[in-house]
Each structure stands twice: as C-alpha cells, then as structure tokens.
C-alpha cells in the first residue's frame, strides 16, 4: 500500500504561484508514474499532469501547459506541482495519485490505484 499526503494548497490571488507537494509513505513510488488531478466545485475530477517514474516524460492538460510544472524526487518519495499564473478557474481540490494501471494512459484517472486526500487551492480574482 502507498499512502499519499498532499500539502501546499491555500487561498491565493489570481496571478500568484503555489507549489503543491505530495509525500508518499508505505513503500517507494520510484517505480510508479505519478499524477495530479483536480476537482473543481460541482465538477468531475480531471487530469492535470503526470510524470513517468524516471522523470523522462511529463504530460499536461491543455489548461496546465505553460503554467504548471510537475517534478519528482524519488530519493524523497515526493512529487511536486509548481503552479504559476494561477487563475480563478484553477480553484479546485488537487489530488496526487500513483499510477498502477497497464494501458499506458496517464491521462485516465481509472489507471491510478492510490490517491491522496487532496489539498484545496482557491484562487480569488
């Protein structure tokens, strides 16, 4: 089992930057691709970004491209999401997840077997 704990959320103004951190425990995540998803108020959980186990590949939703950067430190069992130029539409609960699927589709939330509890990010205009 992998336990994931997100942190770094909060209330910020539009245009600000926030870095989310996801720390894993229970076992190493070094062999897992990792992803970030978010769930805006009243909406479905959606893909934000993912990173391969070796950081060789990164994936972004169109809404995140050019503003968000995913990274990881396997030695610290940690994944990060740097979010810049935040917009009110980025307001959501952000979740970290560990990929456990077999279809090689990092965009699909069904491919992730371990999830954190989420951290709220609220962007005011």
Coordinates of N, CA and C in Angstrom, one line a residue:
X1 N 0.8 -1.2 0.0 CA 0.0 0.0 0.0 C 0.9 1.2 0.0
X2 N 0.4 2.2 -0.7 CA 1.0 3.5 -0.7 C 0.1 4.6 -0.1
X3 N 0.6 5.3 0.8 CA -0.2 6.4 1.4 C 0.4 7.7 0.8
X4 N -0.5 8.6 0.3 CA -0.1 9.8 -0.3 C -0.7 11.0 0.5
X5 N 0.1 12.0 0.8 CA -0.4 13.2 1.5 C 0.0 14.4 0.8
X6 N -1.0 15.2 0.4 CA -0.7 16.4 -0.3 C -0.7 17.6 0.6
X7 N 0.1 18.6 0.3 CA 0.1 19.8 1.0 C 0.5 21.0 0.1
X8 N 0.3 22.2 0.6 CA 0.7 23.4 -0.1 C -0.4 24.2 -0.7
X9 N -1.6 23.7 -0.5 CA -2.8 24.5 -1.0 C -3.1 25.7 -0.1
X10 N -4.0 26.4 -0.6 CA -4.4 27.6 0.2 C -5.2 28.6 -0.6
X11 N -5.4 29.8 -0.1 CA -6.1 30.8 -0.8 C -5.1 31.8 -1.3
X12 N -5.1 32.0 -2.6 CA -4.2 33.0 -3.3 C -4.9 33.8 -4.2
X13 N -4.3 34.9 -4.6 CA -4.9 35.8 -5.6 C -4.5 35.4 -7.0
X14 N -5.3 35.7 -8.0 CA -5.0 35.5 -9.4 C -3.6 36.0 -9.7
X15 N -2.9 35.2 -10.5 CA -1.5 35.6 -10.9 C -0.4 35.1 -10.0
X16 N -0.8 34.6 -8.8 CA 0.1 34.1 -7.8 C 0.6 32.7 -8.2
X17 N 1.6 32.2 -7.5 CA 2.2 30.9 -7.7 C 2.0 30.0 -6.4
X18 N 1.9 28.8 -6.6 CA 1.7 27.8 -5.5 C 2.5 26.6 -5.9
X19 N 3.1 26.0 -4.9 CA 3.8 24.7 -5.2 C 3.1 23.6 -4.3
X20 N 2.5 22.6 -4.9 CA 1.9 21.5 -4.2 C 3.0 20.4 -4.0
X21 N 2.9 19.8 -2.9 CA 3.8 18.7 -2.6 C 3.0 17.4 -2.2
X22 N 3.5 16.3 -2.7 CA 2.8 15.0 -2.4 C 3.9 14.1 -1.8
X23 N 3.8 13.7 -0.6 CA 4.7 12.8 0.0 C 4.1 11.4 0.2
X24 N 4.9 10.5 -0.3 CA 4.4 9.1 -0.2 C 5.1 8.3 0.9
X25 N 4.3 7.4 1.5 CA 4.8 6.6 2.5 C 4.3 5.2 2.4
X26 N 4.8 4.2 3.1 CA 4.3 2.8 3.0 C 5.2 2.0 2.1
X27 N 5.6 2.6 0.9 CA 6.6 1.9 0.1 C 7.0 3.0 -0.9
X28 N 8.1 2.6 -1.6 CA 8.6 3.6 -2.6 C 7.7 3.8 -3.8
X29 N 7.7 5.0 -4.3 CA 6.9 5.3 -5.5 C 7.8 5.4 -6.7
X30 N 9.1 5.0 -6.5 CA 10.1 5.2 -7.6 C 9.8 4.4 -8.9
X31 N 9.0 3.4 -8.7 CA 8.6 2.6 -9.9 C 7.3 3.0 -10.5
X32 N 6.6 4.0 -9.9 CA 5.3 4.4 -10.4 C 5.4 5.7 -11.1
X33 N 4.6 5.8 -12.2 CA 4.3 7.1 -12.7 C 3.4 7.8 -11.7
X34 N 3.4 9.1 -11.6 CA 2.6 9.8 -10.7 C 1.8 10.9 -11.4
X35 N 0.7 11.2 -10.8 CA -0.2 12.2 -11.5 C -0.8 13.1 -10.5
X36 N -1.2 14.2 -11.0 CA -2.0 15.2 -10.3 C -3.4 15.4 -11.0
X37 N -4.4 15.3 -10.2 CA -5.7 15.6 -10.7 C -6.4 16.7 -9.9
X38 N -7.5 17.2 -10.4 CA -8.2 18.3 -9.6 C -9.7 18.1 -9.8
X39 N -10.4 18.6 -8.8 CA -11.8 18.5 -8.8 C -12.4 19.9 -8.5
X40 N -12.8 20.6 -9.5 CA -13.4 21.9 -9.2 C -14.8 21.8 -8.6
X41 N -15.3 22.8 -7.9 CA -16.6 22.7 -7.2 C -17.6 22.3 -8.2
X42 N -18.4 21.2 -7.9 CA -19.5 20.8 -8.7 C -19.1 20.1 -10.0
X43 N -17.9 19.8 -10.1 CA -17.5 19.1 -11.4 C -16.7 17.8 -11.1
X44 N -16.5 17.1 -12.2 CA -15.8 15.8 -12.2 C -14.3 16.0 -11.9
X45 N -13.7 15.0 -11.3 CA -12.2 15.1 -11.2 C -11.6 15.0 -12.5
X46 N -10.6 15.8 -12.8 CA -10.0 15.9 -14.1 C -8.4 15.8 -14.0
X47 N -7.9 15.4 -15.1 CA -6.4 15.2 -15.2 C -5.8 16.6 -15.2
X48 N -4.6 16.7 -14.5 CA -3.8 18.0 -14.6 C -2.5 17.7 -15.2
X49 N -1.8 16.7 -14.6 CA -0.4 16.5 -15.1 C 0.1 15.1 -14.6
X50 N 1.1 14.5 -15.2 CA 1.6 13.3 -14.8 C 3.1 13.2 -15.2
X51 N 3.8 12.4 -14.5 CA 5.3 12.3 -14.8 C 5.7 10.8 -14.7
X52 N 6.5 10.4 -15.6 CA 7.0 9.0 -15.6 C 7.8 8.7 -14.4
X53 N 8.1 7.4 -14.1 CA 8.8 7.0 -12.9 C 10.2 7.6 -12.9
X54 N 10.8 7.8 -14.1 CA 12.2 8.3 -14.2 C 12.3 9.8 -14.5
X55 N 11.1 10.5 -14.5 CA 11.0 11.9 -14.9 C 11.3 12.2 -16.4
X56 N 11.4 11.1 -17.1 CA 11.8 11.3 -18.6 C 10.6 11.8 -19.4
X57 N 9.4 11.5 -18.9 CA 8.2 12.0 -19.7 C 7.3 12.8 -18.7
X58 N 6.8 13.9 -19.2 CA 5.7 14.6 -18.5 C 4.5 14.8 -19.4
X59 N 3.4 15.0 -18.8 CA 2.1 15.1 -19.5 C 1.3 16.2 -18.8
X60 N 0.6 17.0 -19.6 CA -0.1 18.1 -19.1 C -1.5 18.2 -19.8
X61 N -2.5 18.6 -19.0 CA -3.7 19.0 -19.6 C -3.5 20.4 -20.3
X62 N -4.3 20.6 -21.3 CA -4.2 21.9 -22.0 C -4.2 23.1 -21.1
X63 N -5.1 23.0 -20.1 CA -5.2 24.1 -19.1 C -4.0 24.3 -18.3
X64 N -3.1 23.3 -18.2 CA -1.9 23.4 -17.4 C -0.6 23.8 -18.2
X65 N -0.7 23.5 -19.5 CA 0.5 23.7 -20.3 C 1.0 25.1 -20.2
X66 N 2.3 25.3 -20.0 CA 2.9 26.6 -20.0 C 2.8 27.3 -18.6
X67 N 2.0 26.8 -17.7 CA 1.8 27.4 -16.4 C 2.2 26.5 -15.3
X68 N 2.0 25.2 -15.4 CA 2.3 24.2 -14.4 C 3.5 23.4 -14.7
X69 N 4.2 22.9 -13.7 CA 5.4 22.1 -13.9 C 5.3 21.0 -12.9
X70 N 5.4 19.7 -13.4 CA 5.4 18.6 -12.5 C 6.9 18.1 -12.3
X71 N 7.2 17.7 -11.2 CA 8.5 17.1 -11.0 C 8.5 16.1 -9.8
X72 N 9.6 15.4 -9.6 CA 9.6 14.4 -8.6 C 11.0 14.2 -8.1
X73 N 11.1 13.7 -6.8 CA 12.3 13.4 -6.2 C 12.2 12.0 -5.6
X74 N 12.6 11.0 -6.3 CA 12.4 9.6 -5.8 C 13.2 9.4 -4.5
X75 N 14.3 10.0 -4.3 CA 15.0 9.8 -3.1 C 14.2 10.3 -1.9
X76 N 13.3 11.2 -2.1 CA 12.4 11.8 -1.0 C 11.0 11.2 -1.1
X77 N 10.8 10.3 -2.1 CA 9.4 9.8 -2.3 C 8.4 10.9 -2.4
X78 N 8.7 11.9 -3.2 CA 7.9 13.1 -3.2 C 7.7 13.5 -4.7
X79 N 6.5 14.1 -4.9 CA 6.2 14.6 -6.2 C 5.7 16.1 -6.0
X80 N 6.0 16.9 -6.9 CA 5.6 18.3 -6.8 C 4.8 18.8 -8.0
X81 N 4.0 19.8 -7.8 CA 3.3 20.5 -8.9 C 3.5 22.0 -8.6
X82 N 4.3 22.6 -9.4 CA 4.5 24.0 -9.4 C 3.5 24.7 -10.3
X83 N 2.7 25.6 -9.7 CA 1.6 26.2 -10.5 C 1.8 27.7 -10.5
X84 N 2.0 28.3 -11.7 CA 2.3 29.7 -11.8 C 1.1 30.4 -12.5
X85 N 1.0 31.7 -12.4 CA 0.0 32.5 -13.1 C -1.4 31.9 -12.8
X86 N -1.7 31.6 -11.6 CA -3.0 31.0 -11.3 C -4.2 31.8 -11.7
X87 N -5.2 31.1 -12.0 CA -6.5 31.8 -12.5 C -7.6 31.3 -11.5
X88 N -8.7 32.1 -11.5 CA -9.8 31.6 -10.6 C -10.3 30.3 -11.1
X89 N -10.2 29.9 -12.3 CA -10.7 28.6 -12.8 C -9.8 27.5 -12.4
X90 N -8.7 27.8 -11.8 CA -7.8 26.7 -11.2 C -8.3 26.3 -9.8
X91 N -9.3 27.0 -9.3 CA -9.8 26.7 -8.0 C -10.4 25.2 -8.0
X92 N -9.9 24.4 -7.1 CA -10.2 23.0 -7.0 C -9.5 22.3 -5.8
X93 N -10.0 21.1 -5.6 CA -9.2 20.3 -4.7 C -8.2 19.5 -5.6
X94 N -7.0 19.5 -5.2 CA -5.9 18.9 -6.0 C -5.5 17.6 -5.3
X95 N -5.5 16.5 -6.2 CA -5.2 15.2 -5.7 C -3.9 14.7 -6.3
X96 N -3.1 14.0 -5.5 CA -1.9 13.3 -6.0 C -2.3 11.8 -6.2
X97 N -1.8 11.1 -7.2 CA -2.2 9.7 -7.4 C -1.0 9.0 -7.9
X98 N -0.9 7.7 -7.6 CA 0.1 6.8 -8.1 C -0.5 5.9 -9.2
X99 N 0.2 5.8 -10.3 CA -0.2 5.0 -11.4 C 0.0 3.5 -11.2
X100 N -1.0 2.8 -11.3 CA -0.9 1.3 -11.2 C -1.5 0.5 -12.3
X101 N -1.9 1.3 -13.4 CA -2.6 0.6 -14.5 C -1.7 -0.1 -15.5
X102 N -2.2 -0.6 -16.5 CA -1.5 -1.3 -17.5 C -1.7 -0.9 -18.9
X103 N -2.5 0.2 -19.1 CA -2.8 0.6 -20.5 C -1.9 1.7 -21.0
X104 N -1.0 2.2 -20.2 CA 0.0 3.2 -20.5 C -0.8 4.5 -20.9
X105 N -1.8 4.8 -20.1 CA -2.6 6.0 -20.4 C -2.6 6.9 -19.1
X106 N -1.6 7.8 -19.0 CA -1.5 8.6 -17.7 C -2.6 9.6 -17.6
X107 N -3.4 9.8 -18.6 CA -4.5 10.8 -18.5 C -5.8 10.3 -17.9
X108 N -5.9 9.0 -17.7 CA -7.1 8.4 -17.2 C -7.0 8.1 -15.7
X109 N -8.0 8.7 -15.0 CA -7.9 8.5 -13.5 C -8.2 7.1 -13.1
X110 N -8.8 6.3 -14.0 CA -9.0 4.9 -13.7 C -7.7 4.1 -13.6
X111 N -6.7 4.6 -14.1 CA -5.4 3.9 -14.1 C -4.6 4.1 -12.9
X112 N -5.1 4.9 -12.0 CA -4.4 5.2 -10.8 C -5.0 4.5 -9.6
X113 N -4.1 3.8 -8.9 CA -4.7 2.9 -7.8 C -4.6 3.5 -6.4
X114 N -3.7 4.5 -6.2 CA -3.5 5.1 -4.9 C -3.8 6.6 -5.0
X115 N -4.5 7.1 -4.1 CA -4.9 8.5 -4.1 C -4.6 9.2 -2.7
X116 N -4.3 10.4 -2.8 CA -4.2 11.2 -1.5 C -5.6 11.8 -1.2
X117 N -5.7 12.5 -0.1 CA -6.9 13.0 0.4 C -7.2 14.4 -0.3
X118 N -6.2 15.0 -0.9 CA -6.5 16.2 -1.6 C -6.1 17.5 -0.8
X119 N -5.8 18.5 -1.5 CA -5.5 19.8 -0.9 C -6.2 20.9 -1.7
X120 N -6.9 21.8 -0.9 CA -7.7 22.8 -1.6 C -6.8 24.0 -2.1
X121 N -7.1 24.3 -3.3 CA -6.5 25.6 -3.8 C -7.6 26.5 -4.3
X122 N -7.6 27.7 -3.7 CA -8.6 28.6 -4.1 C -8.0 29.9 -4.6
X123 N -8.4 30.3 -5.8 CA -7.8 31.4 -6.5 C -8.8 32.5 -6.6
X124 N -8.6 33.6 -5.9 CA -9.5 34.7 -5.9 C -9.2 35.7 -7.0
X125 N -10.2 36.3 -7.6 CA -9.9 37.3 -8.7 C -9.7 38.7 -8.2

